Coordinates of C-alpha atoms in Angstrom, one line a residue:
X516 CA 22.7 26.4 16.1
X517 CA 20.0 25.8 13.5
X518 CA 22.3 27.0 10.8
X519 CA 25.0 24.4 11.8
X520 CA 22.5 21.6 12.0
X521 CA 21.1 22.4 8.5
X522 CA 24.5 22.9 6.8
X523 CA 25.7 19.7 8.5
X524 CA 22.7 17.8 7.3
X525 CA 22.9 18.9 3.6
X526 CA 26.6 18.3 3.3
X527 CA 26.2 14.9 5.0
X528 CA 23.4 14.0 2.6
X529 CA 25.4 15.0 -0.4
X530 CA 28.5 13.2 0.9
X531 CA 26.4 10.1 1.4
X532 CA 25.3 10.3 -2.3
X533 CA 28.8 9.1 -3.4
X534 CA 28.8 5.7 -1.8
X535 CA 25.1 5.4 -2.7
X536 CA 25.8 6.1 -6.4
X537 CA 28.8 3.7 -6.4
X538 CA 26.7 0.9 -4.9
X539 CA 23.8 1.5 -7.3
X540 CA 26.1 1.5 -10.4
X541 CA 27.0 -2.1 -9.5
X542 CA 23.5 -3.1 -10.5
X543 CA 22.2 -0.4 -12.8
X544 CA 23.5 0.9 -16.2
X545 CA 24.5 4.6 -15.6
X546 CA 22.0 6.2 -18.0
X547 CA 19.2 4.0 -16.5
X548 CA 20.2 5.1 -13.0
X549 CA 20.2 8.7 -14.2
X550 CA 16.7 8.7 -15.8
X551 CA 15.2 6.9 -12.8
X552 CA 16.8 9.4 -10.4
X553 CA 15.8 12.3 -12.5
X554 CA 12.1 11.4 -12.8
X555 CA 11.9 10.9 -9.0
X556 CA 13.6 14.2 -8.2
X557 CA 11.5 16.1 -10.8
X558 CA 8.3 14.7 -9.4
X559 CA 9.4 15.6 -5.8
X560 CA 10.5 19.2 -6.6
X561 CA 7.4 19.9 -8.8
X562 CA 5.4 18.7 -5.7
X563 CA 7.2 21.2 -3.5
X564 CA 6.5 24.0 -6.0
X565 CA 2.8 23.1 -5.9
X566 CA 2.8 23.2 -2.1
X567 CA 4.6 26.5 -2.1
X568 CA 2.3 27.9 -4.7
X569 CA 5.1 29.3 -6.8
X570 CA 5.3 29.4 -10.7
X571 CA 6.1 26.1 -12.3
X572 CA 6.0 26.7 -16.0
X573 CA 9.4 27.4 -17.8
X574 CA 10.0 31.2 -18.4
X575 CA 9.0 32.5 -21.8
X576 CA 11.6 34.1 -24.0
X577 CA 14.6 32.9 -21.9
X578 CA 16.5 30.4 -24.1
X579 CA 19.3 30.5 -21.5
X580 CA 17.0 28.6 -19.2
X581 CA 17.2 25.6 -21.6
X582 CA 21.0 26.0 -22.2
X583 CA 21.5 25.8 -18.5
X584 CA 19.5 22.7 -18.3
X585 CA 21.7 20.9 -20.9
X586 CA 24.9 22.2 -19.3
X587 CA 23.8 21.0 -15.9
X588 CA 23.2 17.4 -17.1
X589 CA 26.7 17.1 -18.7
X590 CA 28.2 16.8 -15.2
X591 CA 26.1 13.7 -14.4
X592 CA 27.2 12.0 -17.6
X593 CA 30.8 12.4 -16.7
X594 CA 30.5 11.9 -12.9
X595 CA 28.4 8.7 -13.1
X596 CA 30.6 7.1 -15.7
X597 CA 33.7 8.2 -13.8
X598 CA 32.5 6.7 -10.6
X599 CA 32.4 3.2 -12.2
X600 CA 36.2 3.4 -12.7
X601 CA 37.3 5.1 -9.5
X602 CA 36.4 5.0 -5.8
X603 CA 33.4 6.9 -4.4
X604 CA 35.8 8.7 -2.0
X605 CA 37.9 10.0 -4.8
X606 CA 34.8 11.0 -6.8
X607 CA 33.6 13.1 -3.9
X608 CA 37.0 14.9 -3.7
X609 CA 37.5 15.6 -7.4
X610 CA 33.8 16.6 -8.0
X611 CA 34.0 19.2 -5.2
X612 CA 36.9 21.0 -6.8
X613 CA 33.9 22.7 -8.5
X614 CA 34.0 25.8 -6.2
X615 CA 37.6 26.3 -7.1
X616 CA 36.9 26.0 -10.9
X617 CA 33.9 28.3 -10.6
X618 CA 36.0 30.9 -8.8
X619 CA 38.7 30.7 -11.4
X620 CA 36.2 31.1 -14.2
X621 CA 34.5 34.0 -12.4
X622 CA 37.9 35.8 -12.1
X623 CA 38.3 35.7 -15.9
X624 CA 34.7 36.4 -17.0
X625 CA 33.2 38.6 -14.3
X626 CA 34.6 42.2 -14.1
X627 CA 35.7 43.2 -10.6
X628 CA 36.3 39.7 -9.3
X629 CA 39.5 39.6 -7.3
X630 CA 41.4 37.1 -5.2
X631 CA 42.7 37.8 -1.7
X632 CA 45.6 36.0 0.0
X633 CA 43.2 33.4 1.5
X634 CA 41.9 32.4 -1.9
X635 CA 45.4 32.2 -3.3
X636 CA 46.4 30.0 -0.5
X637 CA 43.3 27.9 -1.1
X638 CA 44.1 27.3 -4.7
X639 CA 47.6 26.3 -3.9
X640 CA 46.4 23.9 -1.2
X641 CA 43.8 22.3 -3.4
X642 CA 46.2 21.9 -6.3
X643 CA 48.6 20.2 -3.9
X644 CA 45.8 17.9 -2.8
X645 CA 45.1 16.8 -6.4
X646 CA 48.8 16.2 -6.9
X647 CA 48.9 14.0 -3.8
X648 CA 45.8 12.0 -5.0
X649 CA 47.3 11.4 -8.5
X650 CA 50.6 10.6 -6.9
X651 CA 49.1 7.5 -5.3
X652 CA 48.2 6.1 -8.6
X653 CA 51.5 7.0 -10.2
X654 CA 53.2 5.0 -7.5
X655 CA 51.1 2.0 -8.7
X656 CA 48.7 1.7 -5.8
X657 CA 44.9 2.1 -5.5
X658 CA 41.9 0.4 -6.9
X659 CA 40.9 3.0 -9.4
X660 CA 42.0 4.5 -12.8
X661 CA 43.2 7.8 -14.0
X662 CA 40.5 7.5 -16.6
X663 CA 37.8 7.5 -13.9
X664 CA 39.4 10.4 -12.1
X665 CA 39.7 12.3 -15.3
X666 CA 36.0 11.9 -16.1
X667 CA 35.1 13.2 -12.6
X668 CA 37.3 16.2 -13.1
X669 CA 35.5 16.9 -16.4
X670 CA 32.3 16.7 -14.4
X671 CA 33.6 19.3 -12.0
X672 CA 34.7 21.6 -14.9
X673 CA 31.2 21.2 -16.5
X674 CA 29.6 22.0 -13.1
X675 CA 31.8 25.1 -12.8
X676 CA 30.9 26.3 -16.3
X677 CA 27.2 25.7 -15.7
X678 CA 27.3 27.5 -12.3
X679 CA 28.9 30.6 -13.9
X680 CA 26.4 30.5 -16.8
X681 CA 23.5 30.2 -14.3
X682 CA 24.7 33.2 -12.3
X683 CA 25.1 35.4 -15.3
X684 CA 22.0 34.4 -17.3
X685 CA 19.2 33.2 -14.9
X686 CA 18.9 35.9 -12.3
X687 CA 15.4 36.3 -10.9
X688 CA 14.2 32.8 -11.7
X689 CA 13.1 30.6 -8.7
X690 CA 15.8 27.9 -8.0
X691 CA 13.0 25.4 -7.5
X692 CA 11.7 25.9 -11.0
X693 CA 15.2 25.7 -12.5
X694 CA 15.9 22.5 -10.6
X695 CA 12.6 20.9 -11.4
X696 CA 12.9 21.5 -15.2
X697 CA 16.5 20.5 -15.2
X698 CA 15.6 17.1 -13.7
X699 CA 12.5 16.7 -15.9
X700 CA 14.5 17.3 -19.1
X701 CA 17.3 15.0 -17.8
X702 CA 14.7 12.2 -17.5
X703 CA 13.9 12.4 -21.3
X704 CA 17.6 12.8 -22.3
X705 CA 18.8 9.9 -20.2
X706 CA 15.9 7.6 -21.1
X707 CA 16.7 8.0 -24.8
X708 CA 20.4 7.4 -24.1
X709 CA 19.6 4.3 -22.0
X710 CA 17.6 3.0 -25.0
X711 CA 20.7 3.3 -27.2
X712 CA 22.7 1.3 -24.7
X713 CA 20.1 -1.5 -24.8
X714 CA 17.2 -0.6 -22.5
X715 CA 16.8 -2.8 -19.4
X716 CA 14.7 -2.2 -16.3
X717 CA 16.5 -2.8 -13.1
X718 CA 15.4 -5.4 -10.5
X719 CA 13.7 -3.3 -7.9
X720 CA 13.2 -6.3 -5.7
X721 CA 16.9 -6.0 -4.9
X722 CA 17.0 -3.5 -2.0
X723 CA 20.4 -2.2 -3.1
X724 CA 18.7 -1.0 -6.4
X725 CA 15.5 0.4 -4.9
X726 CA 17.2 2.1 -1.9
X727 CA 19.9 3.8 -3.9
X728 CA 17.7 5.0 -6.7
X729 CA 15.2 6.4 -4.1
X730 CA 18.0 8.0 -2.1
X731 CA 19.5 9.8 -5.0
X732 CA 16.2 10.9 -6.4
X733 CA 14.3 11.9 -3.3
X734 CA 17.0 12.7 -0.7
X735 CA 20.3 13.5 -2.6
X736 CA 18.5 15.9 -5.0
X737 CA 15.1 16.5 -3.4
X738 CA 15.4 17.0 0.3
X739 CA 19.0 18.2 0.2
X740 CA 18.0 20.8 -2.5
X741 CA 15.2 22.0 -0.2
X742 CA 17.6 22.5 2.7
X743 CA 20.2 24.2 0.4
X744 CA 17.7 26.7 -1.0
X745 CA 16.4 27.5 2.5
X746 CA 20.0 28.2 3.6
X747 CA 20.7 30.4 0.7
X748 CA 17.5 32.3 1.2
X749 CA 18.1 32.9 5.0
X750 CA 21.9 33.2 5.4
X751 CA 24.7 35.0 3.5
X752 CA 25.7 32.9 0.5
X753 CA 29.4 33.3 1.4
X754 CA 28.7 31.8 4.8
X755 CA 26.8 28.9 3.3
X756 CA 29.3 28.1 0.5
X757 CA 32.2 28.1 3.0
X758 CA 30.9 24.8 4.3
X759 CA 31.0 23.1 0.9
X760 CA 34.4 21.7 2.1
X761 CA 32.4 19.2 4.3
X762 CA 31.0 17.4 1.2
X763 CA 34.3 15.7 0.2
X764 CA 35.2 15.1 3.8
X765 CA 31.9 13.3 4.4
X766 CA 32.2 11.6 1.0
X767 CA 35.7 10.1 1.8
X768 CA 34.8 8.9 5.3
X769 CA 31.4 7.5 4.5
X770 CA 32.8 5.7 1.5
X771 CA 35.4 4.2 3.8
X772 CA 32.8 3.1 6.3
X773 CA 30.1 1.9 4.0
X774 CA 32.1 0.5 1.1
X775 CA 35.3 -0.4 3.0
X776 CA 37.3 1.8 0.6
X777 CA 40.9 2.1 1.9
X778 CA 41.6 5.4 3.7
X779 CA 45.3 5.7 2.8
X780 CA 47.6 8.5 3.8
X781 CA 47.5 9.7 0.2
X782 CA 43.6 9.7 0.3
X783 CA 43.4 11.5 3.6
X784 CA 46.1 14.0 2.9
X785 CA 44.8 14.9 -0.6
X786 CA 41.2 15.2 0.7
X787 CA 42.3 17.4 3.6
X788 CA 44.2 19.7 1.2
X789 CA 41.3 20.0 -1.3
X790 CA 38.8 20.6 1.6
X791 CA 41.1 23.3 3.0
X792 CA 41.4 24.9 -0.4
X793 CA 37.6 25.0 -0.8
X794 CA 37.2 26.6 2.6
X795 CA 39.8 29.3 2.1
X796 CA 38.6 30.2 -1.4
X797 CA 35.0 30.5 -0.2
X798 CA 35.9 32.6 2.9
X799 CA 38.1 35.0 1.0
X800 CA 36.8 38.6 1.5
X801 CA 38.1 40.2 -1.7
X802 CA 36.4 37.5 -3.8
X803 CA 33.0 38.8 -2.7
X804 CA 33.8 42.5 -2.7

């Protein structure tokens, strides 16, 4: 029961991040949103490291640690800008094609990786879901753009590449330390980029600004990351990752409830197919053998 409560909590919190980001971007320039979110999450995770008493300094002689940091932050550049031009629900679906992209990359680059029939079915289902989602736009309906959807898919591809790179090159390094330094470096990168865009400090007296920055910095990255690491440390990774399909499900329905985004037949059908694809790929036995 504890497992289901925790996995439900973390996928709900990540699903809620999408309408929160969409709302915040209505008031804050994307790079400004990113550096504010990053400094909050970095401070939170470094505090957790101090409480746990683990190592906090970056590892010496591991350049891959810094390469991973840069790769990780590409996904936010694409996803935050893409969210401006598409709906929060569609963002959640397209971004969470990452498990499928990661599996496809692992098949090619990691010897011994294989697909069983469940995973093959999952890829077919997810691809069908993406076709359904794009079909809605091709028929001339929907308040979003293929440009925005494309940016989010680029974010998912970046996330898949970064995840594979992390698995292959950062074994043995505490996930808390990886996340803390990733967020701290992101703060500097996005602060500089925000300056090039014409630096402006958001109005924190507006609750929609303060609440959404705080949520994405402290909850969406901080608390959710803490729960996720706990789950990975105490339960089989294959069991934990199987529930990733809940993130786009929560993202779609929470965006519909909080932002009044239309839940069309295309949206629901496409999201269901992508979610099913994620589930079947992550529960395939041969993939983990």
